[in-house]
PDB file of C-alpha atoms and ligand atoms in Angstrom:
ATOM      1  CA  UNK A 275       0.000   0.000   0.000  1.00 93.00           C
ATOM      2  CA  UNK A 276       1.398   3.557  -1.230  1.00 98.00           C
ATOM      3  CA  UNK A 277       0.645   5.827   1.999  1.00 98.00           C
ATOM      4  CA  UNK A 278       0.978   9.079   0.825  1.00 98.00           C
ATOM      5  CA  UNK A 279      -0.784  12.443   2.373  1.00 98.00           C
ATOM      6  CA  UNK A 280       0.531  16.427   3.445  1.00 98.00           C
ATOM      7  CA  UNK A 281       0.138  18.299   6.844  1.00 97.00           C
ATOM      8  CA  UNK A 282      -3.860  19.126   7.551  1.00 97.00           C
ATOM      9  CA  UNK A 283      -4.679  22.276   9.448  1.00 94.00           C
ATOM     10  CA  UNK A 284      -6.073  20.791  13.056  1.00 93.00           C
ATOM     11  CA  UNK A 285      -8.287  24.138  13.449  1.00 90.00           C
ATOM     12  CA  UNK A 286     -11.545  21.923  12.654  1.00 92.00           C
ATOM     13  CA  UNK A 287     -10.989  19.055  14.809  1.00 95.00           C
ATOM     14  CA  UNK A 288     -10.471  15.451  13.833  1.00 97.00           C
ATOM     15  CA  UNK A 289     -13.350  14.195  11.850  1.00 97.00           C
ATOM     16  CA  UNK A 290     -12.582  17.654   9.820  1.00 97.00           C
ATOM     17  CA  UNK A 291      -8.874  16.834   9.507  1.00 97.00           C
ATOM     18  CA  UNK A 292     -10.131  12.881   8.193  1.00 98.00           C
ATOM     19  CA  UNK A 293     -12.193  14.654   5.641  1.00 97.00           C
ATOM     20  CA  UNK A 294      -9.791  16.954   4.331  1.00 97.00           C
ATOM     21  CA  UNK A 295      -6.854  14.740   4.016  1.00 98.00           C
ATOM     22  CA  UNK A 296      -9.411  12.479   1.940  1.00 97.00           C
ATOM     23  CA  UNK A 297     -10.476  15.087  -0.229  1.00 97.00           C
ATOM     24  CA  UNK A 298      -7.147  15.999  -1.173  1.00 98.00           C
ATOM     25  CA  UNK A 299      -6.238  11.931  -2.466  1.00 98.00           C
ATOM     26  CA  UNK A 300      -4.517  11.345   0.424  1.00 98.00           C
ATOM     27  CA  UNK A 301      -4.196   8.072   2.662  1.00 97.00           C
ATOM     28  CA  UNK A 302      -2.677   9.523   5.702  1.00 98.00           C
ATOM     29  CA  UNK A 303      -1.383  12.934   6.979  1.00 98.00           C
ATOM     30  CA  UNK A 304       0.756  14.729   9.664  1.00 98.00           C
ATOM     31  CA  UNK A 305      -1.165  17.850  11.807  1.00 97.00           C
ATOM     32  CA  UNK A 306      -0.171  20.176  14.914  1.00 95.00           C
ATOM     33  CA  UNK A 307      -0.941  19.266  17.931  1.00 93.00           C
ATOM     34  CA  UNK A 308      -0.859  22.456  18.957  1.00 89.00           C
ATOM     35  CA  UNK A 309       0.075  26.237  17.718  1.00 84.00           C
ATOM     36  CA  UNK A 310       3.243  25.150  16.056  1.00 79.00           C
ATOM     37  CA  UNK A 311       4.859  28.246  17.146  1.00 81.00           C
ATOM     38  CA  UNK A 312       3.907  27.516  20.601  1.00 73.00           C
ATOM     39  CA  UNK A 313       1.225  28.147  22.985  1.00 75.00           C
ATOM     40  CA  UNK A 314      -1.838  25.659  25.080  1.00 81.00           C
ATOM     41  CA  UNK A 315      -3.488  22.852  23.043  1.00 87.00           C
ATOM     42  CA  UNK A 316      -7.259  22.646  22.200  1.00 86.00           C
ATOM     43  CA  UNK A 317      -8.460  20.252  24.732  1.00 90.00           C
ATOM     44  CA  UNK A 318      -9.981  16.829  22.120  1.00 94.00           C
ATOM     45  CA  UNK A 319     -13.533  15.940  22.165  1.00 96.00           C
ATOM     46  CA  UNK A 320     -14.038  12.396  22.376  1.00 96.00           C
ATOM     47  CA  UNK A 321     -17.076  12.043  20.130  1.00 97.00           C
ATOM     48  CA  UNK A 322     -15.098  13.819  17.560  1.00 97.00           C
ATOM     49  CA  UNK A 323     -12.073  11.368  18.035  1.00 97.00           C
ATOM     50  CA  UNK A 324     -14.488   8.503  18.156  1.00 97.00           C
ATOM     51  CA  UNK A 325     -16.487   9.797  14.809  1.00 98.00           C
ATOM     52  CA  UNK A 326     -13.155  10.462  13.428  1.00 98.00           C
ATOM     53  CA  UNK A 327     -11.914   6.979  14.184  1.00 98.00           C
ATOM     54  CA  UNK A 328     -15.188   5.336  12.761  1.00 97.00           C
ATOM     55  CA  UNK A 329     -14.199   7.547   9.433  1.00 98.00           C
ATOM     56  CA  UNK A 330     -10.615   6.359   9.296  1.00 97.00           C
ATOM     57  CA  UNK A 331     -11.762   2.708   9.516  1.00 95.00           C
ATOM     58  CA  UNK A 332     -13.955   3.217   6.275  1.00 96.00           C
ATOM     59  CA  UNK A 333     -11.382   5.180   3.942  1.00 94.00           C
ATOM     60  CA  UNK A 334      -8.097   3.284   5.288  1.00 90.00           C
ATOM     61  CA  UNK A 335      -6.904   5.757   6.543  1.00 96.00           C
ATOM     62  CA  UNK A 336      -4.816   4.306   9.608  1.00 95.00           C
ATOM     63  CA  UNK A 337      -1.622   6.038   9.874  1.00 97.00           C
ATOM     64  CA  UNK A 338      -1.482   9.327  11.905  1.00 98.00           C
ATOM     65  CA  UNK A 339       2.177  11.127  11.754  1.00 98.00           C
ATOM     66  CA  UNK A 340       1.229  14.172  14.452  1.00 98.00           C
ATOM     67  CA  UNK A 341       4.038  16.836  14.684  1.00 97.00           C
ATOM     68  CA  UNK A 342       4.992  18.547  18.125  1.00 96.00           C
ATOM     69  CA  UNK A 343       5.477  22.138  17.914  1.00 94.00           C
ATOM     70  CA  UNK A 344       8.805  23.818  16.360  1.00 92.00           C
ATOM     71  CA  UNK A 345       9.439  25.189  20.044  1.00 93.00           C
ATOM     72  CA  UNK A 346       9.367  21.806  21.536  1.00 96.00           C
ATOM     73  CA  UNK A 347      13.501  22.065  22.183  1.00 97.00           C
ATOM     74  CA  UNK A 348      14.255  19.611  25.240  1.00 98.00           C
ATOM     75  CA  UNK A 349      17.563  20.520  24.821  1.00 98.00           C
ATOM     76  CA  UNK A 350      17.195  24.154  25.192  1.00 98.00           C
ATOM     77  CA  UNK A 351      19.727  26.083  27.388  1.00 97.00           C
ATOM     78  CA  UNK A 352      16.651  28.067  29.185  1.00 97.00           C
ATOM     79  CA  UNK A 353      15.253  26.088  31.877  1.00 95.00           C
ATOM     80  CA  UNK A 354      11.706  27.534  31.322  1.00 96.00           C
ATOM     81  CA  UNK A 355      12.100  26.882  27.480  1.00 96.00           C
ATOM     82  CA  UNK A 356      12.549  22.970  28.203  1.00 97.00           C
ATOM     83  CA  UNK A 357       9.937  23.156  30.660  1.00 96.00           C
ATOM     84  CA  UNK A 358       8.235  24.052  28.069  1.00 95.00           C
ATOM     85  CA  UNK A 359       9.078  21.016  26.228  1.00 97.00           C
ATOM     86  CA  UNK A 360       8.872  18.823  28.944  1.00 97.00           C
ATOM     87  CA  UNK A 361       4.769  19.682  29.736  1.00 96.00           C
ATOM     88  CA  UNK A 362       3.990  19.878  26.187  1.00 96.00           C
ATOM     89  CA  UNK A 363       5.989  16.896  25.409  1.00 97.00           C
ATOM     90  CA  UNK A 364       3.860  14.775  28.337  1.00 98.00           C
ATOM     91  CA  UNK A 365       0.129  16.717  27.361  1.00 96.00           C
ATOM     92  CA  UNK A 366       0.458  15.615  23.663  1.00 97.00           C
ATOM     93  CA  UNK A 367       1.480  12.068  24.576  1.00 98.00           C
ATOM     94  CA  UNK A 368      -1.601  12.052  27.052  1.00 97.00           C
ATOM     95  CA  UNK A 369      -3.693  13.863  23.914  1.00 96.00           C
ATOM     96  CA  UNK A 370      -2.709  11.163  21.429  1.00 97.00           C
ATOM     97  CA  UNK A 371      -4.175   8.612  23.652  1.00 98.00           C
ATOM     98  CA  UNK A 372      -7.094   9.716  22.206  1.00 97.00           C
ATOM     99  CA  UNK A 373      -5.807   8.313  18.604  1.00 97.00           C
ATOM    100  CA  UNK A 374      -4.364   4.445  19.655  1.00 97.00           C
ATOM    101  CA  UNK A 375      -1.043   3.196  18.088  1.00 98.00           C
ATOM    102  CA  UNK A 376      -0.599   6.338  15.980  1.00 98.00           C
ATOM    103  CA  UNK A 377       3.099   8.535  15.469  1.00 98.00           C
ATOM    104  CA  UNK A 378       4.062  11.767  17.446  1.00 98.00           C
ATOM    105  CA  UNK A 379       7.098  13.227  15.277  1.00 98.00           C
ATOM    106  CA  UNK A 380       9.454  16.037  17.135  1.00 98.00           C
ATOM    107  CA  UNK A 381      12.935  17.576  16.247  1.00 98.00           C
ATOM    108  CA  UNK A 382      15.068  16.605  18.488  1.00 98.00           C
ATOM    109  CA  UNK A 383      16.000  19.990  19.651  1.00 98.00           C
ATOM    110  CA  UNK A 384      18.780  22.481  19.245  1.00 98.00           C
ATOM    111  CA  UNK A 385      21.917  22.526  21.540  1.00 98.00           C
ATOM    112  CA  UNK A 386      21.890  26.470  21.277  1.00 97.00           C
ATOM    113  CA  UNK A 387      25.573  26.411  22.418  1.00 96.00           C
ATOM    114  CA  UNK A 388      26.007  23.455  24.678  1.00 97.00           C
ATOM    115  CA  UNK A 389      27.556  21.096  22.674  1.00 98.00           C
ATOM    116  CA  UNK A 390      25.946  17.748  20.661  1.00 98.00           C
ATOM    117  CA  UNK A 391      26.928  15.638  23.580  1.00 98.00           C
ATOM    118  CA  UNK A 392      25.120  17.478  26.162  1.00 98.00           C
ATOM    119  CA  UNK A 393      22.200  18.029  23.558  1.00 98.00           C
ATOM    120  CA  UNK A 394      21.936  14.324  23.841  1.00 98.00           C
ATOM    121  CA  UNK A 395      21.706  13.852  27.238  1.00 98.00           C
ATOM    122  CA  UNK A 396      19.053  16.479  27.353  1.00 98.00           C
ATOM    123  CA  UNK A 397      16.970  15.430  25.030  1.00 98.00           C
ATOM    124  CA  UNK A 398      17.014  11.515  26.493  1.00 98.00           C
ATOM    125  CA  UNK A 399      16.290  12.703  29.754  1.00 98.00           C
ATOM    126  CA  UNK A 400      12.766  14.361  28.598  1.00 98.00           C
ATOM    127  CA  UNK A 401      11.959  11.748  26.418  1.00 98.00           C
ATOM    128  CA  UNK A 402      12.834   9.612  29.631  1.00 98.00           C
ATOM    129  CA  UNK A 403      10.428  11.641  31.454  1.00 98.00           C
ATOM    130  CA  UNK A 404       7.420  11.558  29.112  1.00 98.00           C
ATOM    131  CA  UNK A 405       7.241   8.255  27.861  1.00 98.00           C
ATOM    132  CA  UNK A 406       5.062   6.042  29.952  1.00 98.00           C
ATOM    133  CA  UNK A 407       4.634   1.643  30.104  1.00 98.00           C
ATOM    134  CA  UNK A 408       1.050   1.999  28.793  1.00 98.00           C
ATOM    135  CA  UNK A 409       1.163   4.309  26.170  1.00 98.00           C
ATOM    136  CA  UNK A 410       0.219   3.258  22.576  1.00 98.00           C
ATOM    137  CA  UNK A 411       1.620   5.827  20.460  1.00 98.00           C
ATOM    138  CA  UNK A 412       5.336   5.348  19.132  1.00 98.00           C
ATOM    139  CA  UNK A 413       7.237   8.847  19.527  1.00 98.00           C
ATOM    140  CA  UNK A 414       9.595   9.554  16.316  1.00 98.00           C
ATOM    141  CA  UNK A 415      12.889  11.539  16.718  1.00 98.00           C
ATOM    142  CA  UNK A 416      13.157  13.711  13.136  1.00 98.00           C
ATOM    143  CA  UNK A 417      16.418  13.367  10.994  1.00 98.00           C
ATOM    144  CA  UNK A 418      17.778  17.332  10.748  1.00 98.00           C
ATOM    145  CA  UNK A 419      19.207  19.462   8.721  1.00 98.00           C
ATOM    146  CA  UNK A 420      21.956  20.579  10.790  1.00 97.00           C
ATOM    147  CA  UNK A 421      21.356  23.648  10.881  1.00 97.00           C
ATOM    148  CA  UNK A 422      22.968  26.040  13.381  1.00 96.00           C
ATOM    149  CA  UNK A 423      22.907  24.183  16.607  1.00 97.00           C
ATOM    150  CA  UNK A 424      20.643  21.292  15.395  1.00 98.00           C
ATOM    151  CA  UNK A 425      20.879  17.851  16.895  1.00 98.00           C
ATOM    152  CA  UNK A 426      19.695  15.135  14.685  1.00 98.00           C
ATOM    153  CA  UNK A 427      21.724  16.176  11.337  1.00 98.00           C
ATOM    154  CA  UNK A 428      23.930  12.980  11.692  1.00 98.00           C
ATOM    155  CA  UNK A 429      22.375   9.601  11.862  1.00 98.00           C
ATOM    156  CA  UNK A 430      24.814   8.990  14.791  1.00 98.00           C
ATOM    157  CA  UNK A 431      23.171  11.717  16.917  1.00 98.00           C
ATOM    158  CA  UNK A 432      19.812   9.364  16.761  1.00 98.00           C
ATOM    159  CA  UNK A 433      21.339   6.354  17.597  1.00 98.00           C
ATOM    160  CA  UNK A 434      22.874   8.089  20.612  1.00 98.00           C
ATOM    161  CA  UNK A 435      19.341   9.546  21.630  1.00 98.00           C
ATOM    162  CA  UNK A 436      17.454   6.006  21.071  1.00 98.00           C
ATOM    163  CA  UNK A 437      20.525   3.889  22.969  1.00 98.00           C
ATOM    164  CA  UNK A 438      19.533   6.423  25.933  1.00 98.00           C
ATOM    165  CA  UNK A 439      15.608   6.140  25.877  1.00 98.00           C
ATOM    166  CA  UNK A 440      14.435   3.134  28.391  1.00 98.00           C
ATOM    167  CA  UNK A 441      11.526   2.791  26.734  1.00 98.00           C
ATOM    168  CA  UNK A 442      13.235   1.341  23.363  1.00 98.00           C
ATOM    169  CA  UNK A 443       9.966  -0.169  22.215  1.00 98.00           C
ATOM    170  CA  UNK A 444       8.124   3.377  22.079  1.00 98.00           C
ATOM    171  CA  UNK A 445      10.827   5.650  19.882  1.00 98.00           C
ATOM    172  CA  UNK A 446      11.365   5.722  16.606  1.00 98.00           C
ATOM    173  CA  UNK A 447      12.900   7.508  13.608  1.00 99.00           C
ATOM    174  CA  UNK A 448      11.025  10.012  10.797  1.00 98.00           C
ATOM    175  CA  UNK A 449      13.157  10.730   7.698  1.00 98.00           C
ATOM    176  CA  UNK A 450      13.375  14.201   6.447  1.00 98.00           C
ATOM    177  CA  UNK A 451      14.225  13.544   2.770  1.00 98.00           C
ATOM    178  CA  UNK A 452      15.203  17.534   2.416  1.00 98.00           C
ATOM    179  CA  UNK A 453      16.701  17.568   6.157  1.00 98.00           C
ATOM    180  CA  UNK A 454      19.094  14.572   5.254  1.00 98.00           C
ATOM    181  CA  UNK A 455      20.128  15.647   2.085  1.00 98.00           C
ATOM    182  CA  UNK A 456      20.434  19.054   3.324  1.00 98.00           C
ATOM    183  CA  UNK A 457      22.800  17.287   6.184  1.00 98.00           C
ATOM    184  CA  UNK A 458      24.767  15.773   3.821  1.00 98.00           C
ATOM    185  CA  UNK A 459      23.513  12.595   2.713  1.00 98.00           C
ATOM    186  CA  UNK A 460      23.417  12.060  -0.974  1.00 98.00           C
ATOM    187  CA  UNK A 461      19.785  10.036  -1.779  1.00 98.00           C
ATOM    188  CA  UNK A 462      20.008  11.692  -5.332  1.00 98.00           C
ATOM    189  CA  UNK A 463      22.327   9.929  -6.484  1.00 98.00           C
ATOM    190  CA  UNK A 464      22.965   6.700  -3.813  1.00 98.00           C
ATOM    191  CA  UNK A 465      19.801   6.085  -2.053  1.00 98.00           C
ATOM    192  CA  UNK A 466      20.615   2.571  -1.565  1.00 98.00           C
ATOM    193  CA  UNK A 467      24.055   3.700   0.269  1.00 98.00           C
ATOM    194  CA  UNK A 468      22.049   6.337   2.025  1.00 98.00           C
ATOM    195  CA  UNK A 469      19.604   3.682   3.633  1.00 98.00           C
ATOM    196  CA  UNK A 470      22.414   1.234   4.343  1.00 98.00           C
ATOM    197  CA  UNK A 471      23.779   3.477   6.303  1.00 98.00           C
ATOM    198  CA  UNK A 472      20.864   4.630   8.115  1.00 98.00           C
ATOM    199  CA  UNK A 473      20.367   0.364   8.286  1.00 98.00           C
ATOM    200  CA  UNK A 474      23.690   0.298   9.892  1.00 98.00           C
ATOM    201  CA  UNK A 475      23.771   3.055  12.192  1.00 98.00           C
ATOM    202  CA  UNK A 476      20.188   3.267  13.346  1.00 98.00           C
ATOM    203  CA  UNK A 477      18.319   0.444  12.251  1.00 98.00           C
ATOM    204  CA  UNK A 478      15.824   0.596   9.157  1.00 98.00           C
ATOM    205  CA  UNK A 479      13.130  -1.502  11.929  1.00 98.00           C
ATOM    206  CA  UNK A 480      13.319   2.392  13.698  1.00 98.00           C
ATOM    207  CA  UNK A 481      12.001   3.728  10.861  1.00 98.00           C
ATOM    208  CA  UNK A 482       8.545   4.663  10.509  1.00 98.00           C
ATOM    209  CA  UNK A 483       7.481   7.435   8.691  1.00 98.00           C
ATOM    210  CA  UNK A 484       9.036  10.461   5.667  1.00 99.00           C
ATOM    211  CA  UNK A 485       8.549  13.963   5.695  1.00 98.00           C
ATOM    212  CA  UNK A 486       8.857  13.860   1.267  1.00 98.00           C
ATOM    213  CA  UNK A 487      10.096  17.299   0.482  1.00 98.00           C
ATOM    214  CA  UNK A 488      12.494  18.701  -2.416  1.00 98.00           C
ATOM    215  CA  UNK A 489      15.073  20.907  -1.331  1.00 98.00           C
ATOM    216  CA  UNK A 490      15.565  24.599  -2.326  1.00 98.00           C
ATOM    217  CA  UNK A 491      19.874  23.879  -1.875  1.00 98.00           C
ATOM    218  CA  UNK A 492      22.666  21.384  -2.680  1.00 98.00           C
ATOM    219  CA  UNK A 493      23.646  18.385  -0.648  1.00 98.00           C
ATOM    220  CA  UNK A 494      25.018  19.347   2.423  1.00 98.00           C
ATOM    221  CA  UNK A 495      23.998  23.085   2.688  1.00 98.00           C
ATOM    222  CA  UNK A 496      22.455  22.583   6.289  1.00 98.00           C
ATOM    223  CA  UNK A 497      20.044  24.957   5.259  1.00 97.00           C
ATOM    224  CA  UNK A 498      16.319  23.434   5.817  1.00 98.00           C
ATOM    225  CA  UNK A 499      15.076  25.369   2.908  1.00 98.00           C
ATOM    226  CA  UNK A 500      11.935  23.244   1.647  1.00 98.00           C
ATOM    227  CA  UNK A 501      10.517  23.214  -1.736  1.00 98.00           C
ATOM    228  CA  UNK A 502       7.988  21.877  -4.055  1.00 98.00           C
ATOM    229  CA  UNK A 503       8.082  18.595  -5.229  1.00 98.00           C
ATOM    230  CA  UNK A 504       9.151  19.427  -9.533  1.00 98.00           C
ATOM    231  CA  UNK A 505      11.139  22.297  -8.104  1.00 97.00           C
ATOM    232  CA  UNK A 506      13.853  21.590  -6.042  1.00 98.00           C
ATOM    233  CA  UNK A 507      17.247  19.969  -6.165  1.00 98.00           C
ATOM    234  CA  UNK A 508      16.526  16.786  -6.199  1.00 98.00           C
ATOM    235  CA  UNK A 509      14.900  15.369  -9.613  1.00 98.00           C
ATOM    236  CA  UNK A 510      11.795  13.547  -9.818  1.00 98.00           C
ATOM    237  CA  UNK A 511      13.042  10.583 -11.108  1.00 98.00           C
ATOM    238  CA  UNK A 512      14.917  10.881  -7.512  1.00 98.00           C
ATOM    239  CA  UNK A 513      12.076  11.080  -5.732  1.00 98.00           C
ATOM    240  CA  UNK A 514      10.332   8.321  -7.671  1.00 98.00           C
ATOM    241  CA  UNK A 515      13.494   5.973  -6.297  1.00 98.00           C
ATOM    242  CA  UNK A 516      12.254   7.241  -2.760  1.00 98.00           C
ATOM    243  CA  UNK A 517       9.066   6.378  -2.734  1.00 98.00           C
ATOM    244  CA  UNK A 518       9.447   3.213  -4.188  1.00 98.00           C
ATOM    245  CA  UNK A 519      12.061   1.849  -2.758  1.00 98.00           C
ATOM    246  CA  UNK A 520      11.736  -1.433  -0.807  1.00 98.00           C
ATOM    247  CA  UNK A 521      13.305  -0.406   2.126  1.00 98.00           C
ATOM    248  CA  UNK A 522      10.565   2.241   2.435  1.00 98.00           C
ATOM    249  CA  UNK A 523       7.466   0.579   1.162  1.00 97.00           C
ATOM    250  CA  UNK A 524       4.562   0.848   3.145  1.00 97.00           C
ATOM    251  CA  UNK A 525       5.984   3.838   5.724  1.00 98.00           C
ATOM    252  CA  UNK A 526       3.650   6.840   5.454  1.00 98.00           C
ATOM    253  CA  UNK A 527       4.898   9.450   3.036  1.00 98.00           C
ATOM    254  CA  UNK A 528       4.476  12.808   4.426  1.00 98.00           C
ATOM    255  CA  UNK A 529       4.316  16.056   2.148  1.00 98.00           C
ATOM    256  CA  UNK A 530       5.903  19.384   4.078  1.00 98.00           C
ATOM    257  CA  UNK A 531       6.543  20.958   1.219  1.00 98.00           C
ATOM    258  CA  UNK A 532       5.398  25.076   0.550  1.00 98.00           C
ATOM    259  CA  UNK A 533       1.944  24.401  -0.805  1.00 97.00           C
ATOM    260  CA  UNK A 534      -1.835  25.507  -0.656  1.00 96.00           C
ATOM    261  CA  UNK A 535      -4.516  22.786  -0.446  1.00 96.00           C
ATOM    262  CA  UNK A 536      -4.935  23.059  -4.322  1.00 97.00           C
ATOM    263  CA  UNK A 537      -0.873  22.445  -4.774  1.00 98.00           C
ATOM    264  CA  UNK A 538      -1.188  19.446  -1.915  1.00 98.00           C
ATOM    265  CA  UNK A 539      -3.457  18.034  -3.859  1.00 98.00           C
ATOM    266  CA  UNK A 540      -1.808  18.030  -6.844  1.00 98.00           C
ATOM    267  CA  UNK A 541       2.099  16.450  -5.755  1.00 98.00           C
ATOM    268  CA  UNK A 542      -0.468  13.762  -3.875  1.00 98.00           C
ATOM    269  CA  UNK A 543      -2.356  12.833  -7.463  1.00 98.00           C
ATOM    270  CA  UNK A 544       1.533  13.053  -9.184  1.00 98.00           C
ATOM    271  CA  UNK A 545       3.409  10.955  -6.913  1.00 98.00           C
ATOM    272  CA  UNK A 546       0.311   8.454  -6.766  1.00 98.00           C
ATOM    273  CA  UNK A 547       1.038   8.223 -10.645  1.00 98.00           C
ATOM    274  CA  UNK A 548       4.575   8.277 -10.280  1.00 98.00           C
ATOM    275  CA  UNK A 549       4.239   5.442  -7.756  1.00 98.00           C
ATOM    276  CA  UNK A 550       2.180   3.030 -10.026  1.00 93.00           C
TER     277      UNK A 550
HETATM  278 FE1   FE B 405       9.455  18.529  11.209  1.00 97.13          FE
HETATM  279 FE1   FE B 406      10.022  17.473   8.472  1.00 97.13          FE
HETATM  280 ZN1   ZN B 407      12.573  21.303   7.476  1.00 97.13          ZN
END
């Protein structure tokens, strides 16, 4: 099964967010838990979970990627800023309770100064915090860019994170195909060395879902500069080895990339034909 969808807005709740992500082709889809810039969460209603369950069951729709919010850093230097993190963090684990056995994708934070290795430690001990024995949802640690202070840019960085989470069973990996090449990792022109690496290093059982998104630079820029699907970098006969590839098939493809409804729709109907 090709899983393909974009990011929904979450302003309508989640039988909304089922219908829209269905209207615009897609199978699955990422959202915001919350303001991504920040800020308290809409508290869910459980009939509109339950109705929105009910709806998922009928279109096959059953992969949820959710996406903390960009000021999630439980590595920041500011103690209120991973505070922050750390109640947000626990809330949206509690919220996606509400959604059994789905994702919750976060970047792993940025260092601001600190150093990678105490980045590391930080970011473990929240996730150490958060995670609880009962919980259904698998949390998913986002391959960076490495930009500025960015931990997550090296494949390494993960592994480190993941060997320090207790909980192995309940974290997981989401691949950012503009963050990785961005970071240096050439899938243009040797995806298959690419994902033996990430095979070697991390584990390709980790991974669960892609963020699919062409990048505006070259491989290796550590710029996190998004762009369209037929107008980045990266060919499309690149992107058609990504989403085909065996190591991938089946993971929920994710669209981030700068677009209205109208253009979501559209890379979702060309990379369905793409796909075959
Ligand atoms: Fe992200
Ligand atoms: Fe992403
Ligand atoms: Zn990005």
């Amino acid at each position: 099964m090709f899983r393909i969808g974009c990011h929904i807005s979450a302003s309508g709740g989640y039988e909304a967010m089922g219908r829209r992500a269905e209207a615009l082709g897609g199978n699955t889809f990422a959202f915001f838990t919350r303001n991504p810039r920040g800020g308290a969460a809409k508290e869910i209603d459980p009939a509109d979970a339950e109705a929105f369950l009910a709806f998922c069951r009928k279109r096959d729709i059953d992969r949820l990627v959710a996406h903390a919010p960009y000021t999630l850093n439980p590595c920041a230097a500011k103690e209120n800023v991973r505070e922050f993190a750390h109640t947000a963090f626990a809330d949206d684990l509690r919220r996606m309770e509400f959604t059994p056995g789905q994702y919750y994708n976060f970047h792993p934070g940025s260092h601001v100064g600190q150093g990678i290795e105490i980045g590391i430690e930080k970011i473990a001990e929240v996730v150490n915090a958060v995670l609880f024995p009962e919980m259904t949802t698998t949390v998913l640690l986002e391959t960076m860019a490495g930009k500025g202070s960015e931990v997550g840019g090296r494949f390494e960085e993960l592994r480190a994170i993941i060997d320090r989470v207790t909980l192995s069973d309940k974290i997981g990996v989401c691949l950012d195909t503009c963050h990785i090449w961005d970071g240096g990792y050439d899938v243009v022109n040797d995806l298959d060395g690419v994902l033996t690496e990430f095979d070697r290093v991390v584990g390709l059982g980790r991974l669960k879902a892609v963020h699919l998104n062409n990048s505006m630079n070259d491989c290796g820029s550590h710029k996190d500069r998004h762009a369209k699907i037929t107008e980045g970098k990266m060919p499309l006969d690149a992107i058609r080895r990504i989403i085909t590839h065996p190591a991938l098939e089946g993971l929920p493809f994710i669209l981030e990339t700068p677009n209205d409804e109208e253009g979501y729709a559209a890379e979702i109907a060309l990379l369905k034909e793409l796909h075959g």
